[in-house]
mmCIF file of C-alpha atoms (C1' of nucleotides) in Angstrom:
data_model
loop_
_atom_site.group_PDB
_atom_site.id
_atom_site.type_symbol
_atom_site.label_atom_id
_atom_site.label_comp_id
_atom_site.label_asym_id
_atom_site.label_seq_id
_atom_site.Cartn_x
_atom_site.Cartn_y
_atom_site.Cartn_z
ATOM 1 C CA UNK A 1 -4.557 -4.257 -2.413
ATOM 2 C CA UNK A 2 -0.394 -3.832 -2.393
ATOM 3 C CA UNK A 3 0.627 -7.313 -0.171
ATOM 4 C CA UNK A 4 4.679 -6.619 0.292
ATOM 5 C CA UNK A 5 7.341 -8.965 0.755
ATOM 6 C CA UNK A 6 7.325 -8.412 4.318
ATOM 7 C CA UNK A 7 3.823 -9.475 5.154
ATOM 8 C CA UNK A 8 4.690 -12.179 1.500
ATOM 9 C CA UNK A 9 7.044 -13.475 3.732
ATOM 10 C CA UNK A 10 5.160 -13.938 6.712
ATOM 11 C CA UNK A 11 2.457 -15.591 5.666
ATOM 12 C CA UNK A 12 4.888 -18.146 3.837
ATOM 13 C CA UNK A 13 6.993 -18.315 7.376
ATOM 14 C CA UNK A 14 3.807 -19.252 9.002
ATOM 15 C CA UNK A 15 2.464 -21.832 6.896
ATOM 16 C CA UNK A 16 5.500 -23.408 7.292
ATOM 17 C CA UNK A 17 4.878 -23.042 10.985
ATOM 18 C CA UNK A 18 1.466 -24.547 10.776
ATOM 19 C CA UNK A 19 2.640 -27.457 8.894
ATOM 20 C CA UNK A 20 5.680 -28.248 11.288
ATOM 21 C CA UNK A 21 3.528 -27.283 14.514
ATOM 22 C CA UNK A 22 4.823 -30.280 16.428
ATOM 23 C CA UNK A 23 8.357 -28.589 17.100
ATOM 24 C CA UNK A 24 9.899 -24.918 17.210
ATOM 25 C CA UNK A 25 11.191 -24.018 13.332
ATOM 26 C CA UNK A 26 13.765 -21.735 13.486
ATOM 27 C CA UNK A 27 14.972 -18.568 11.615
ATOM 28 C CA UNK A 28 17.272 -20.082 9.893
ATOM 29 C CA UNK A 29 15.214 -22.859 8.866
ATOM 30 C CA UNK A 30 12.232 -20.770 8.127
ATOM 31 C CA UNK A 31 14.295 -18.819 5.938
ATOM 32 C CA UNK A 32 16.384 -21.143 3.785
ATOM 33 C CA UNK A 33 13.242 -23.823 2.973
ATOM 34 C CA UNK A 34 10.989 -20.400 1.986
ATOM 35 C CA UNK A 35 14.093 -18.570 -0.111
ATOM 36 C CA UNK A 36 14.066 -15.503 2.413
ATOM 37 C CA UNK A 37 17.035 -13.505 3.520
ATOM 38 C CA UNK A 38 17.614 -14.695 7.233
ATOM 39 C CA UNK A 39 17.965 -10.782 8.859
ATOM 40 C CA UNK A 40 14.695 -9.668 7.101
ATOM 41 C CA UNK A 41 12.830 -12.677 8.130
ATOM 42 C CA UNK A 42 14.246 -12.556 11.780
ATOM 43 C CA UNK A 43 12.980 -8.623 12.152
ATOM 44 C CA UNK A 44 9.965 -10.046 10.925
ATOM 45 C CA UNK A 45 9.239 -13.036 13.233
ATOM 46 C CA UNK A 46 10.111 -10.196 16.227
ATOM 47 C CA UNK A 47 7.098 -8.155 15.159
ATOM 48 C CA UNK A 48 4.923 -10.899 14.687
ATOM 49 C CA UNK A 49 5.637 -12.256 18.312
ATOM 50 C CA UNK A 50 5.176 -8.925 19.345
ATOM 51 C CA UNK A 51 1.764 -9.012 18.529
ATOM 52 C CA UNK A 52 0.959 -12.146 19.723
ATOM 53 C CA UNK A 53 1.056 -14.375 16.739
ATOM 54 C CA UNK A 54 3.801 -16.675 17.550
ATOM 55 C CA UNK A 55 5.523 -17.358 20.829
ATOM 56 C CA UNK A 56 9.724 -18.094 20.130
ATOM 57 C CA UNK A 57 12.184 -19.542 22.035
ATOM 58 C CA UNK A 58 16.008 -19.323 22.587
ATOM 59 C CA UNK A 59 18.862 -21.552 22.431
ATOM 60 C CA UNK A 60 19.524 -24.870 20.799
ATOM 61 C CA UNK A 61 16.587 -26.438 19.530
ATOM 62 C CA UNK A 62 14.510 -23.482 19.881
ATOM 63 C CA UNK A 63 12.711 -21.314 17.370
ATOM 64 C CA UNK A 64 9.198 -20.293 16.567
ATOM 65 C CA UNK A 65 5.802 -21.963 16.485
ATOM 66 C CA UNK A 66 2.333 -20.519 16.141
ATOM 67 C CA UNK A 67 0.603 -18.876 19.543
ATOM 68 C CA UNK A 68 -2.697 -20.776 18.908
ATOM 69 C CA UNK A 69 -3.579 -23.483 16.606
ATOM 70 C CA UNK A 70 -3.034 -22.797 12.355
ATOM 71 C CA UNK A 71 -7.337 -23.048 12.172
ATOM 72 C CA UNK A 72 -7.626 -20.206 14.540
ATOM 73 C CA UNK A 73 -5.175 -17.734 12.235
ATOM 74 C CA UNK A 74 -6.486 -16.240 9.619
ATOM 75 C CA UNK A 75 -4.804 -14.461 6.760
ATOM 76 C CA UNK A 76 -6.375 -10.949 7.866
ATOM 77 C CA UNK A 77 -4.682 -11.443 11.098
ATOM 78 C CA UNK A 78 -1.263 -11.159 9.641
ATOM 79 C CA UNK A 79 -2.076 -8.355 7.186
ATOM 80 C CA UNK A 80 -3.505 -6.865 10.595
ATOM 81 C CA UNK A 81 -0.427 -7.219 12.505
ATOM 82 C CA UNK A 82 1.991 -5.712 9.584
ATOM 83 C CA UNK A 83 0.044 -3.394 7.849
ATOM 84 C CA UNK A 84 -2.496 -2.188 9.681
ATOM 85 C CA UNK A 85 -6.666 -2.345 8.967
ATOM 86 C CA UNK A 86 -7.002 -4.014 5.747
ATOM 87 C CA UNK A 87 -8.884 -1.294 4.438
ATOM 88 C CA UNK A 88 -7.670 2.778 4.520
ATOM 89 C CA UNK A 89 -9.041 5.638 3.027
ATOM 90 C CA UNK A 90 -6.410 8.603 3.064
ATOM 91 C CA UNK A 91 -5.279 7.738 6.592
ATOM 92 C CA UNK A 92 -8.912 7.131 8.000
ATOM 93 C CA UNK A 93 -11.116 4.198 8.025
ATOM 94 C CA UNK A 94 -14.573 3.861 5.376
ATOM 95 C CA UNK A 95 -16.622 4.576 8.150
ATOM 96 C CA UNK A 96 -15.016 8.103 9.228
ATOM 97 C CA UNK A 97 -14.478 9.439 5.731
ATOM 98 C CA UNK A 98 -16.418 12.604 5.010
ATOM 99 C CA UNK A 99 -17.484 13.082 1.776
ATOM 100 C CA UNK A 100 -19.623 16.178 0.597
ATOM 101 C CA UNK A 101 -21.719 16.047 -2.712
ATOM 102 C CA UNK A 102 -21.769 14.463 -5.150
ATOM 103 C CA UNK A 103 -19.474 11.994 -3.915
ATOM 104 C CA UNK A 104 -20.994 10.859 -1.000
ATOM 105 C CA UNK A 105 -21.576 7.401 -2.465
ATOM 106 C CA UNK A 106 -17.675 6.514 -2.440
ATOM 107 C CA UNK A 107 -18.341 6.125 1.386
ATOM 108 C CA UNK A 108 -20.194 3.073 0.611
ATOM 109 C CA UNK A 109 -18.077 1.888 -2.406
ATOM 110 C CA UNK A 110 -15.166 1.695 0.695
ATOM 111 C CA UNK A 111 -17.402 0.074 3.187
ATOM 112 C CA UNK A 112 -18.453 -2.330 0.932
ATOM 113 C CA UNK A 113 -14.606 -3.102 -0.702
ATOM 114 C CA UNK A 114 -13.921 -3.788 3.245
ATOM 115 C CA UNK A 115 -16.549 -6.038 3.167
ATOM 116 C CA UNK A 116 -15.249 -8.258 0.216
ATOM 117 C CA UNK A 117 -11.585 -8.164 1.488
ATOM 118 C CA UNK A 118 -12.969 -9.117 5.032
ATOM 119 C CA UNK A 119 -15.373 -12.518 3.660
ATOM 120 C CA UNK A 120 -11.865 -13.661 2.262
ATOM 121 C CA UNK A 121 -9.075 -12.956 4.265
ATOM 122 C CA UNK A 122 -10.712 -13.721 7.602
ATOM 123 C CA UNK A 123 -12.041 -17.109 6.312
ATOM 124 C CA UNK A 124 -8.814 -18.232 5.243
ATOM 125 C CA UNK A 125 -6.394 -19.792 7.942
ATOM 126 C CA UNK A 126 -3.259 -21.315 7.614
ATOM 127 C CA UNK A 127 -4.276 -24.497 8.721
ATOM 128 C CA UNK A 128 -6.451 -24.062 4.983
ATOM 129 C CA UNK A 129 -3.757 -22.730 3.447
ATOM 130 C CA UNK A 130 -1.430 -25.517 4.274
ATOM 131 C CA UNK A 131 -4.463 -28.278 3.562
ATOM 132 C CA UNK A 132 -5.078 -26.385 0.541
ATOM 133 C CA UNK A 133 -8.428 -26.439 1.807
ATOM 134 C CA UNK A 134 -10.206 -22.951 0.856
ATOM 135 C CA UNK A 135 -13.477 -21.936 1.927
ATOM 136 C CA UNK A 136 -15.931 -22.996 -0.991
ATOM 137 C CA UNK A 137 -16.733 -19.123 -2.144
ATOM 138 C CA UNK A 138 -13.158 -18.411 -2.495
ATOM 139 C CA UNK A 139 -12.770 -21.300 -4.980
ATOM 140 C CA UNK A 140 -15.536 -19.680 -6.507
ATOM 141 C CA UNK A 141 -14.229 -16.649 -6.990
ATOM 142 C CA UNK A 142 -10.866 -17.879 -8.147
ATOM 143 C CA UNK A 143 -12.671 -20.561 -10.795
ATOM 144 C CA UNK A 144 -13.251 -18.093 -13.344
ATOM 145 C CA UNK A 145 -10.171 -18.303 -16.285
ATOM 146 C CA UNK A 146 -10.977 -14.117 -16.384
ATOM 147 C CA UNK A 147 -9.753 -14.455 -12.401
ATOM 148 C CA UNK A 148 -6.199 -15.465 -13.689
ATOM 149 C CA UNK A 149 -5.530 -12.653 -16.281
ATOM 150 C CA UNK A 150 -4.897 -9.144 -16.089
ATOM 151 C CA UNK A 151 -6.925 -6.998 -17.054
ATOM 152 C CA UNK A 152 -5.475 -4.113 -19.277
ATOM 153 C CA UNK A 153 -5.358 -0.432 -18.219
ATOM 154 C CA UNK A 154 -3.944 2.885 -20.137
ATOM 155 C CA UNK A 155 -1.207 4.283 -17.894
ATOM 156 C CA UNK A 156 2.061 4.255 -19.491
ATOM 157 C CA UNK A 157 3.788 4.692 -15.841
ATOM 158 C CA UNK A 158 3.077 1.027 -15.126
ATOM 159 C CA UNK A 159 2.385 -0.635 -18.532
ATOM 160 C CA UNK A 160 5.451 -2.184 -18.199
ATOM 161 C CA UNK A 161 3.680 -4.381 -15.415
ATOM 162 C CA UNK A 162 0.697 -5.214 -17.513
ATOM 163 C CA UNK B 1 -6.392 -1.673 -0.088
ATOM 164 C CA UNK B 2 -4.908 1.511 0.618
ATOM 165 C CA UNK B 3 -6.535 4.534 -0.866
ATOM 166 C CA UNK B 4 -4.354 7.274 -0.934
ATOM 167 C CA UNK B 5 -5.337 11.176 -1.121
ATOM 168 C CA UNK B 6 -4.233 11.579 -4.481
ATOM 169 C CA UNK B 7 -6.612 9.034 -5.545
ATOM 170 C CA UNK B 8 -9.333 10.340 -3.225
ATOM 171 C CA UNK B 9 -9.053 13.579 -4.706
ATOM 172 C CA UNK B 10 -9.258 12.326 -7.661
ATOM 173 C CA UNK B 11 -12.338 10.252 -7.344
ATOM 174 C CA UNK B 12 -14.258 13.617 -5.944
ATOM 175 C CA UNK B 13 -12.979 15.648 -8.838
ATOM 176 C CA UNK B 14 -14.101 13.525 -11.487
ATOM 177 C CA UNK B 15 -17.324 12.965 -9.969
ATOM 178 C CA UNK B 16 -17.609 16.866 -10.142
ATOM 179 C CA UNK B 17 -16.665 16.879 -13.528
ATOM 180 C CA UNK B 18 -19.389 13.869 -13.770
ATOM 181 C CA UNK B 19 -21.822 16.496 -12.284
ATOM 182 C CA UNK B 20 -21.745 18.931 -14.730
ATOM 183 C CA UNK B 21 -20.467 17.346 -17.842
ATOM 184 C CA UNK B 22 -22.109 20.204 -19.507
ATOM 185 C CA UNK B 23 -19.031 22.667 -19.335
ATOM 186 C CA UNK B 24 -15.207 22.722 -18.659
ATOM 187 C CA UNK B 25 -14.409 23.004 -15.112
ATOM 188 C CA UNK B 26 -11.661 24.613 -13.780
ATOM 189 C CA UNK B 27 -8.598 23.211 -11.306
ATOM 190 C CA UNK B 28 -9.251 25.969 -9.264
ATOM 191 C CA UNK B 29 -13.263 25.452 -9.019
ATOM 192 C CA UNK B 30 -13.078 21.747 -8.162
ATOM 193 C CA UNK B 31 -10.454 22.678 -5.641
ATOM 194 C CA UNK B 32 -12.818 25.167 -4.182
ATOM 195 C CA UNK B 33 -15.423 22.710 -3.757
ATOM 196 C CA UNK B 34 -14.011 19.454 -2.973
ATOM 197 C CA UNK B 35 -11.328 21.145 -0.479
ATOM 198 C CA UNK B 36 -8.230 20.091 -1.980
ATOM 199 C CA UNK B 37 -5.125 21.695 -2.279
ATOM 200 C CA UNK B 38 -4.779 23.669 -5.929
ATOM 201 C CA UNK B 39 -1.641 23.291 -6.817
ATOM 202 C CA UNK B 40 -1.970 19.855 -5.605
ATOM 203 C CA UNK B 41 -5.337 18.838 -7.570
ATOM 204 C CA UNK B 42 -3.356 20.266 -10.477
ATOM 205 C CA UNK B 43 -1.145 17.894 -10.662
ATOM 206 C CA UNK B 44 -3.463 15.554 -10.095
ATOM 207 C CA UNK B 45 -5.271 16.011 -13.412
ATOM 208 C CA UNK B 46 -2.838 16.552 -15.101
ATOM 209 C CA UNK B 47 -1.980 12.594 -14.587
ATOM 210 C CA UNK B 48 -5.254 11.937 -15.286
ATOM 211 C CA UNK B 49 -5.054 13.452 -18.544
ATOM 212 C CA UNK B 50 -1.864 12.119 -19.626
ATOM 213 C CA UNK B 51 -3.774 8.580 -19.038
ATOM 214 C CA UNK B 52 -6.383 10.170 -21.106
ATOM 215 C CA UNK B 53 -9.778 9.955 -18.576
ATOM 216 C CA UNK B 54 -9.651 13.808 -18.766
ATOM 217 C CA UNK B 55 -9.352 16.209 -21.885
ATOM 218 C CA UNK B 56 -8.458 19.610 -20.844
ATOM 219 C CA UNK B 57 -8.965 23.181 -21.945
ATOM 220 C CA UNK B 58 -6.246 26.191 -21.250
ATOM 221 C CA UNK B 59 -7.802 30.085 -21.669
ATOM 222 C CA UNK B 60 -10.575 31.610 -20.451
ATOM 223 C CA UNK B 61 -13.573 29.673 -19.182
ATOM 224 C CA UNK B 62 -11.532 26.454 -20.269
ATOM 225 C CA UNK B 63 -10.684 23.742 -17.488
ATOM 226 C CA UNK B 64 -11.186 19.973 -17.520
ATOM 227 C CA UNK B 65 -13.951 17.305 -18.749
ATOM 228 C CA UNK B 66 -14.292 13.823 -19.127
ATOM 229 C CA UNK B 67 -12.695 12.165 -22.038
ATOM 230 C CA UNK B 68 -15.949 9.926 -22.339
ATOM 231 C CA UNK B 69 -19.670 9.825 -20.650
ATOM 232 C CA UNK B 70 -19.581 9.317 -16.825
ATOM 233 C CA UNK B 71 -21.475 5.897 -17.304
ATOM 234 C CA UNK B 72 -18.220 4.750 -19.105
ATOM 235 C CA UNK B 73 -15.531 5.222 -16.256
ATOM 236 C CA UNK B 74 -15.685 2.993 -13.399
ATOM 237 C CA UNK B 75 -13.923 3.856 -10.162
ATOM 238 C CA UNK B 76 -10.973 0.736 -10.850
ATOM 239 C CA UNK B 77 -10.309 3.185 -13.957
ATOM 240 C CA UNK B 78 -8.946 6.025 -11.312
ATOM 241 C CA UNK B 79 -7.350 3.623 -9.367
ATOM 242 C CA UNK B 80 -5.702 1.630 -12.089
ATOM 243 C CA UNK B 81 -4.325 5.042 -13.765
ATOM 244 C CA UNK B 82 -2.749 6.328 -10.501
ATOM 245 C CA UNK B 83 -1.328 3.461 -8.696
ATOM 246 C CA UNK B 84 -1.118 0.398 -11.216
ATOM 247 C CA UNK B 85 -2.619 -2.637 -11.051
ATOM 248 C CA UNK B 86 -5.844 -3.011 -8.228
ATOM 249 C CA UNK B 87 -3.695 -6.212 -6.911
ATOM 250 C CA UNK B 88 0.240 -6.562 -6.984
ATOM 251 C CA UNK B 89 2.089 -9.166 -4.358
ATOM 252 C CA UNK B 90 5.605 -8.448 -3.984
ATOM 253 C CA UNK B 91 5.348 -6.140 -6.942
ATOM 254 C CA UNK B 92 3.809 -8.884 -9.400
ATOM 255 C CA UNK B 93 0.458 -9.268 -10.610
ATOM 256 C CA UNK B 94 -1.475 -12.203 -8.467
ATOM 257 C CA UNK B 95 -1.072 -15.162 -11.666
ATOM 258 C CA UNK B 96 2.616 -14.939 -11.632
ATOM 259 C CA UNK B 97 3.877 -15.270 -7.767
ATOM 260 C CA UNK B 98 5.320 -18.500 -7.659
ATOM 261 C CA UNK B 99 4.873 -20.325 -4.368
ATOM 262 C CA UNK B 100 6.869 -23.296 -3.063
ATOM 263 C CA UNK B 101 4.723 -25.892 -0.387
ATOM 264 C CA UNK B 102 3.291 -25.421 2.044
ATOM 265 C CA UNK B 103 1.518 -22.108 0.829
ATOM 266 C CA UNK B 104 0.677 -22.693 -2.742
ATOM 267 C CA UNK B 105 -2.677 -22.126 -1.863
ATOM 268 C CA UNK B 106 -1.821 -18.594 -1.233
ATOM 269 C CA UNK B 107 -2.136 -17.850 -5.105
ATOM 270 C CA UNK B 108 -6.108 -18.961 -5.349
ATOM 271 C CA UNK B 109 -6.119 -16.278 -2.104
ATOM 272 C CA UNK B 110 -4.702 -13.478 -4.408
ATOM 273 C CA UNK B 111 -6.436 -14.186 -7.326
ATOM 274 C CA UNK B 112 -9.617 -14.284 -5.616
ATOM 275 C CA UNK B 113 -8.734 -10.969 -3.760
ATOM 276 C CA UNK B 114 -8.917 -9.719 -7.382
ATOM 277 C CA UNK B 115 -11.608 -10.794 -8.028
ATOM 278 C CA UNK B 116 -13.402 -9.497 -4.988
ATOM 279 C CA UNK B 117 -12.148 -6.267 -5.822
ATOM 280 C CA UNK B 118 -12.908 -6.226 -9.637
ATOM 281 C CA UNK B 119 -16.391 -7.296 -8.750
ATOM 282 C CA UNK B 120 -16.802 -3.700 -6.986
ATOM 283 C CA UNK B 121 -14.513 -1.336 -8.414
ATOM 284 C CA UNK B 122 -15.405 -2.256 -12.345
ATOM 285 C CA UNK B 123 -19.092 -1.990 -11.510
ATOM 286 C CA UNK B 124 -19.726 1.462 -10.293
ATOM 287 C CA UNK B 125 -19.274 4.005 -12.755
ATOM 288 C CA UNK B 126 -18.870 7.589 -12.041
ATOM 289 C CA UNK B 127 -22.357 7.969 -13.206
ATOM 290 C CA UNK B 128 -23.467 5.588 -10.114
ATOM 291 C CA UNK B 129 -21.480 7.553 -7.716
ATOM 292 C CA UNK B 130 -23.442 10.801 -8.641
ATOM 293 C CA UNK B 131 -26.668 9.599 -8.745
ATOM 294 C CA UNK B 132 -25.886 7.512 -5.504
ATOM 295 C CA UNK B 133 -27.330 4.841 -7.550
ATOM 296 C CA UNK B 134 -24.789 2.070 -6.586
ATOM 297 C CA UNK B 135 -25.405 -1.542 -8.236
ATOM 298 C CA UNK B 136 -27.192 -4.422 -5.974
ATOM 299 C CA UNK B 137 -24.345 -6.411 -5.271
ATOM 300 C CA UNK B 138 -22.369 -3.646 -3.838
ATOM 301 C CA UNK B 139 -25.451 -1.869 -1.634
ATOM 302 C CA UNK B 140 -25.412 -5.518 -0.107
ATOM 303 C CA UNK B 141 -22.031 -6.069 0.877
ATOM 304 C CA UNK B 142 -22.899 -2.494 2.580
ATOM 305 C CA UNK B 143 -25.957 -3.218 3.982
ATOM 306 C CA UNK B 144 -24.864 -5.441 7.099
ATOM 307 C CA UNK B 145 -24.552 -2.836 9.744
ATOM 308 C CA UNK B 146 -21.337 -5.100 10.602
ATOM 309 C CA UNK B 147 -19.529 -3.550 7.487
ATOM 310 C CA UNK B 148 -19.506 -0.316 8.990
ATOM 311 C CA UNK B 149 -17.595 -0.949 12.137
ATOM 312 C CA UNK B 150 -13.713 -1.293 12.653
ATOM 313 C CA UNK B 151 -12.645 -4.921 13.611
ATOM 314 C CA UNK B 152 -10.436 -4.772 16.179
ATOM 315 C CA UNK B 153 -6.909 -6.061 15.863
ATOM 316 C CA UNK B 154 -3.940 -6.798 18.096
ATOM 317 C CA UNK B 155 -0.750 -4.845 17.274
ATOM 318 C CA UNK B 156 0.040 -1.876 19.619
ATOM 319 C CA UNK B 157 2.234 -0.315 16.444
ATOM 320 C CA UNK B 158 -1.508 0.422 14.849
ATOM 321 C CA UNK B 159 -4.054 0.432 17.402
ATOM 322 C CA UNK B 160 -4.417 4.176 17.925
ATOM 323 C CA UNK B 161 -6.425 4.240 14.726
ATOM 324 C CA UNK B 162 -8.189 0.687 15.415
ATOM 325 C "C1'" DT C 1 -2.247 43.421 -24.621
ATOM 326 C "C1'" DA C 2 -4.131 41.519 -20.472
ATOM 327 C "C1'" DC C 3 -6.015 37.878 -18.199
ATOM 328 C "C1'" DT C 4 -7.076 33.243 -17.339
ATOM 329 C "C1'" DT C 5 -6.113 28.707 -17.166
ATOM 330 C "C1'" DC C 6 -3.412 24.733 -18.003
ATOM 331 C "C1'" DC C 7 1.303 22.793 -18.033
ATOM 332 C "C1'" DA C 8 6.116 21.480 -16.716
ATOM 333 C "C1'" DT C 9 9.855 21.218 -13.639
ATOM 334 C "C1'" DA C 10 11.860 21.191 -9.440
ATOM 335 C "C1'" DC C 11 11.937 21.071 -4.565
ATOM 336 C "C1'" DT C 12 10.861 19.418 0.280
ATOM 337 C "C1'" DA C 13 9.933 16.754 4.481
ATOM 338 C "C1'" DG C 14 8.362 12.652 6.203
ATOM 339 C "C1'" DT C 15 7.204 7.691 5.779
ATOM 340 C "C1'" DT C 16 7.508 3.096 3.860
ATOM 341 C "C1'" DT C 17 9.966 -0.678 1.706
ATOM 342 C "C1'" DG C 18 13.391 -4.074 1.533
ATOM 343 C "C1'" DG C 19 16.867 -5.003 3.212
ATOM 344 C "C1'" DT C 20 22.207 -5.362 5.830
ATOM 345 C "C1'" DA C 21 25.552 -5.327 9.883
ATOM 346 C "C1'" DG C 22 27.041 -6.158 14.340
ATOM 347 C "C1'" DG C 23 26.564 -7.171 18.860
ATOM 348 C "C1'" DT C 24 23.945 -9.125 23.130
ATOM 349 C "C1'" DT C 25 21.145 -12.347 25.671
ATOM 350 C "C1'" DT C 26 19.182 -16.740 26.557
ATOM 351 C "C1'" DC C 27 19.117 -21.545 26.558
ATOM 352 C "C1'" DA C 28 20.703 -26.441 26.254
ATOM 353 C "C1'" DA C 29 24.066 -29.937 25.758
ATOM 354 C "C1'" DG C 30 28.587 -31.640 26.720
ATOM 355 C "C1'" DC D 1 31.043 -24.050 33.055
ATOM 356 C "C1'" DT D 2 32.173 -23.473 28.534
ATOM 357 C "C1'" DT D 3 30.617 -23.800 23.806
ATOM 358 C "C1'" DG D 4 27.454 -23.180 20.300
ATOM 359 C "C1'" DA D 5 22.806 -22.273 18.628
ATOM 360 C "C1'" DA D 6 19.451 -19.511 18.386
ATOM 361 C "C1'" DA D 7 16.559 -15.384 19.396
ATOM 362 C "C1'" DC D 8 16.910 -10.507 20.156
ATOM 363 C "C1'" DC D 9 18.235 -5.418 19.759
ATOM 364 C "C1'" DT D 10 19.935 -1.222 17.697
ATOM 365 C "C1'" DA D 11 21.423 1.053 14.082
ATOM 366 C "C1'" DC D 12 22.025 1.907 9.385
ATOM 367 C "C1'" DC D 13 21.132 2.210 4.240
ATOM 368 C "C1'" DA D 14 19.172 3.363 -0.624
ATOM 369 C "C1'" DA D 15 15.220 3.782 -3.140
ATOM 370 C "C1'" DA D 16 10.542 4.744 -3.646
ATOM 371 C "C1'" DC D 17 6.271 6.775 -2.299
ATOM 372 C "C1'" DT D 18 3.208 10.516 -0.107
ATOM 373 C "C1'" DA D 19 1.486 14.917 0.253
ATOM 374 C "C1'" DG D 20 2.327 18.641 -0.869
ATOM 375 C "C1'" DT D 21 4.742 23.780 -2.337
ATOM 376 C "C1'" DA D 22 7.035 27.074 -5.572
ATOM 377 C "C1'" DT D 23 8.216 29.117 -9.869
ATOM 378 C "C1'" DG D 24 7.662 30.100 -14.283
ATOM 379 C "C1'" DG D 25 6.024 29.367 -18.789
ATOM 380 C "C1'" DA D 26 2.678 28.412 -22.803
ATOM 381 C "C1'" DA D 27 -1.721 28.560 -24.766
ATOM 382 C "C1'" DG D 28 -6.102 30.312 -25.347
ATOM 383 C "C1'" DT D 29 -9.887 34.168 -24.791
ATOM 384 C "C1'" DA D 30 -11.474 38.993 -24.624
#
DNA sequence: TACTTCCATACTAGTTTGGTAGGTTTCAAG
DNA sequence: CTTGAAACCTACCAAACTAGTATGGAAGTA
């Protein structure tokens, strides 16, 4: 799972949304309180007001606030509206890739890695992310020290990342 | 998590190789049989074999096996030596983003993404995927006849493909 | 020597990523 | 009705990644 700055950023932007959701933030605000260059944030809030996630307004005063309230957003819906269906096998989704034999049983490795992304980032919503309020099996999953270190793999392309 | 061809490919060739352990196998053959591109699939292991999961043969009836038995390669190996790390935010690994409030709880969210994903992709060996014996845990997550349909999702940008 | 197979390098076209620059429209307050 | 604040739009950029293709060599077998 590769999360880029862009949807980084928007996630960040709209926790601070959810946490000032009495009043329209704007760009500018948005982007100095999260450290995020103004233009790249602004051609972000477009798209996600595009699809429907926040509603903006112009002129003094105005800005951006969330389309519906932060415990009705979850963190697959922004991945969703930037990226696309949270899982992809070579263009197609787990369900349509055709595997012959003996691989046939990746089809269900995919289908079930969609599975485990899906009972975490659609029971997240900003409104817990702000509260710092996560569902009970994410704390789970995260309570494990061996959660918080990386694990070490052989390929000297991207050692230098550990 | 976005699975790219390469990878893919890669997966389906090394569970050939897993198939018949018994013998080198040649780029061309696994080509042949997995329909992928020759030159392409060549390439292709020769990565893998720089990241040693391969050991290769030139001359005559040579070609490629595993480095070790299939029981002892798990599917995050082949993603780990082709793309990096299984998780990366903004290019670092999940423990090391560094989040100002409101959205510190965005971490635990990454780090148990990881998790979630370790918990599949370090359990099923290339052994498994042969013999279509997958472990419990994962057979599970796919058994919900939920898992194997496309959520739908809002932006026009990516809807053709739900 | 001939043939097979891996191996290395380079090239391409298209897309994504992470931005920057400049101008236009909308809105509210004075 | 002007001024300023903000969203909004189009275009541009360099670097990296994706999915390959092409050419030629080097090593091993018969």
């Amino acid at each position: 799972m590769r999360i880029s700055a862009k949807t980084d950023y928007a996630l960040r932007a709209l926790a601070q949304l959810a946490a000032h959701a009495d009043r329209p933030v704007s760009s500018e605000e948005l982007a100095q309180s999260q450290e995020i260059p103004h233009k790249f944030l602004e051609a972000i809030m477009a798209e996600l007001r595009r699809t429907g996630l926040v509603v903006s307004q112009r002129g003094t005063g105005g800005g951006h606030r969330l389309s519906r309230p932060a415990d009705r957003i979850v963190v697959a819906d922004v991945i969703r509206a930037l990226n696309g269906p949270l899982t992809v096998i070579r263009g197609e989704c787990p369900q349509d890739v055709d595997y012959g034999p003996p691989s046939e049983s990746l089809q269900v490795v995919w289908v079930s890695v969609r599975a485990a992304l899906r009972s975490i980032l659609e029971s997240v919503t900003l409104a817990d992310v702000v509260a710092g309020t996560l569902p009970e099996h994410i704390r789970e999953l995260a309570a494990s020290p061996d959660a918080w270190v990386t694990h070490w793999y052989a390929n000297p392309m991207h050692t230098s990342g550990t």
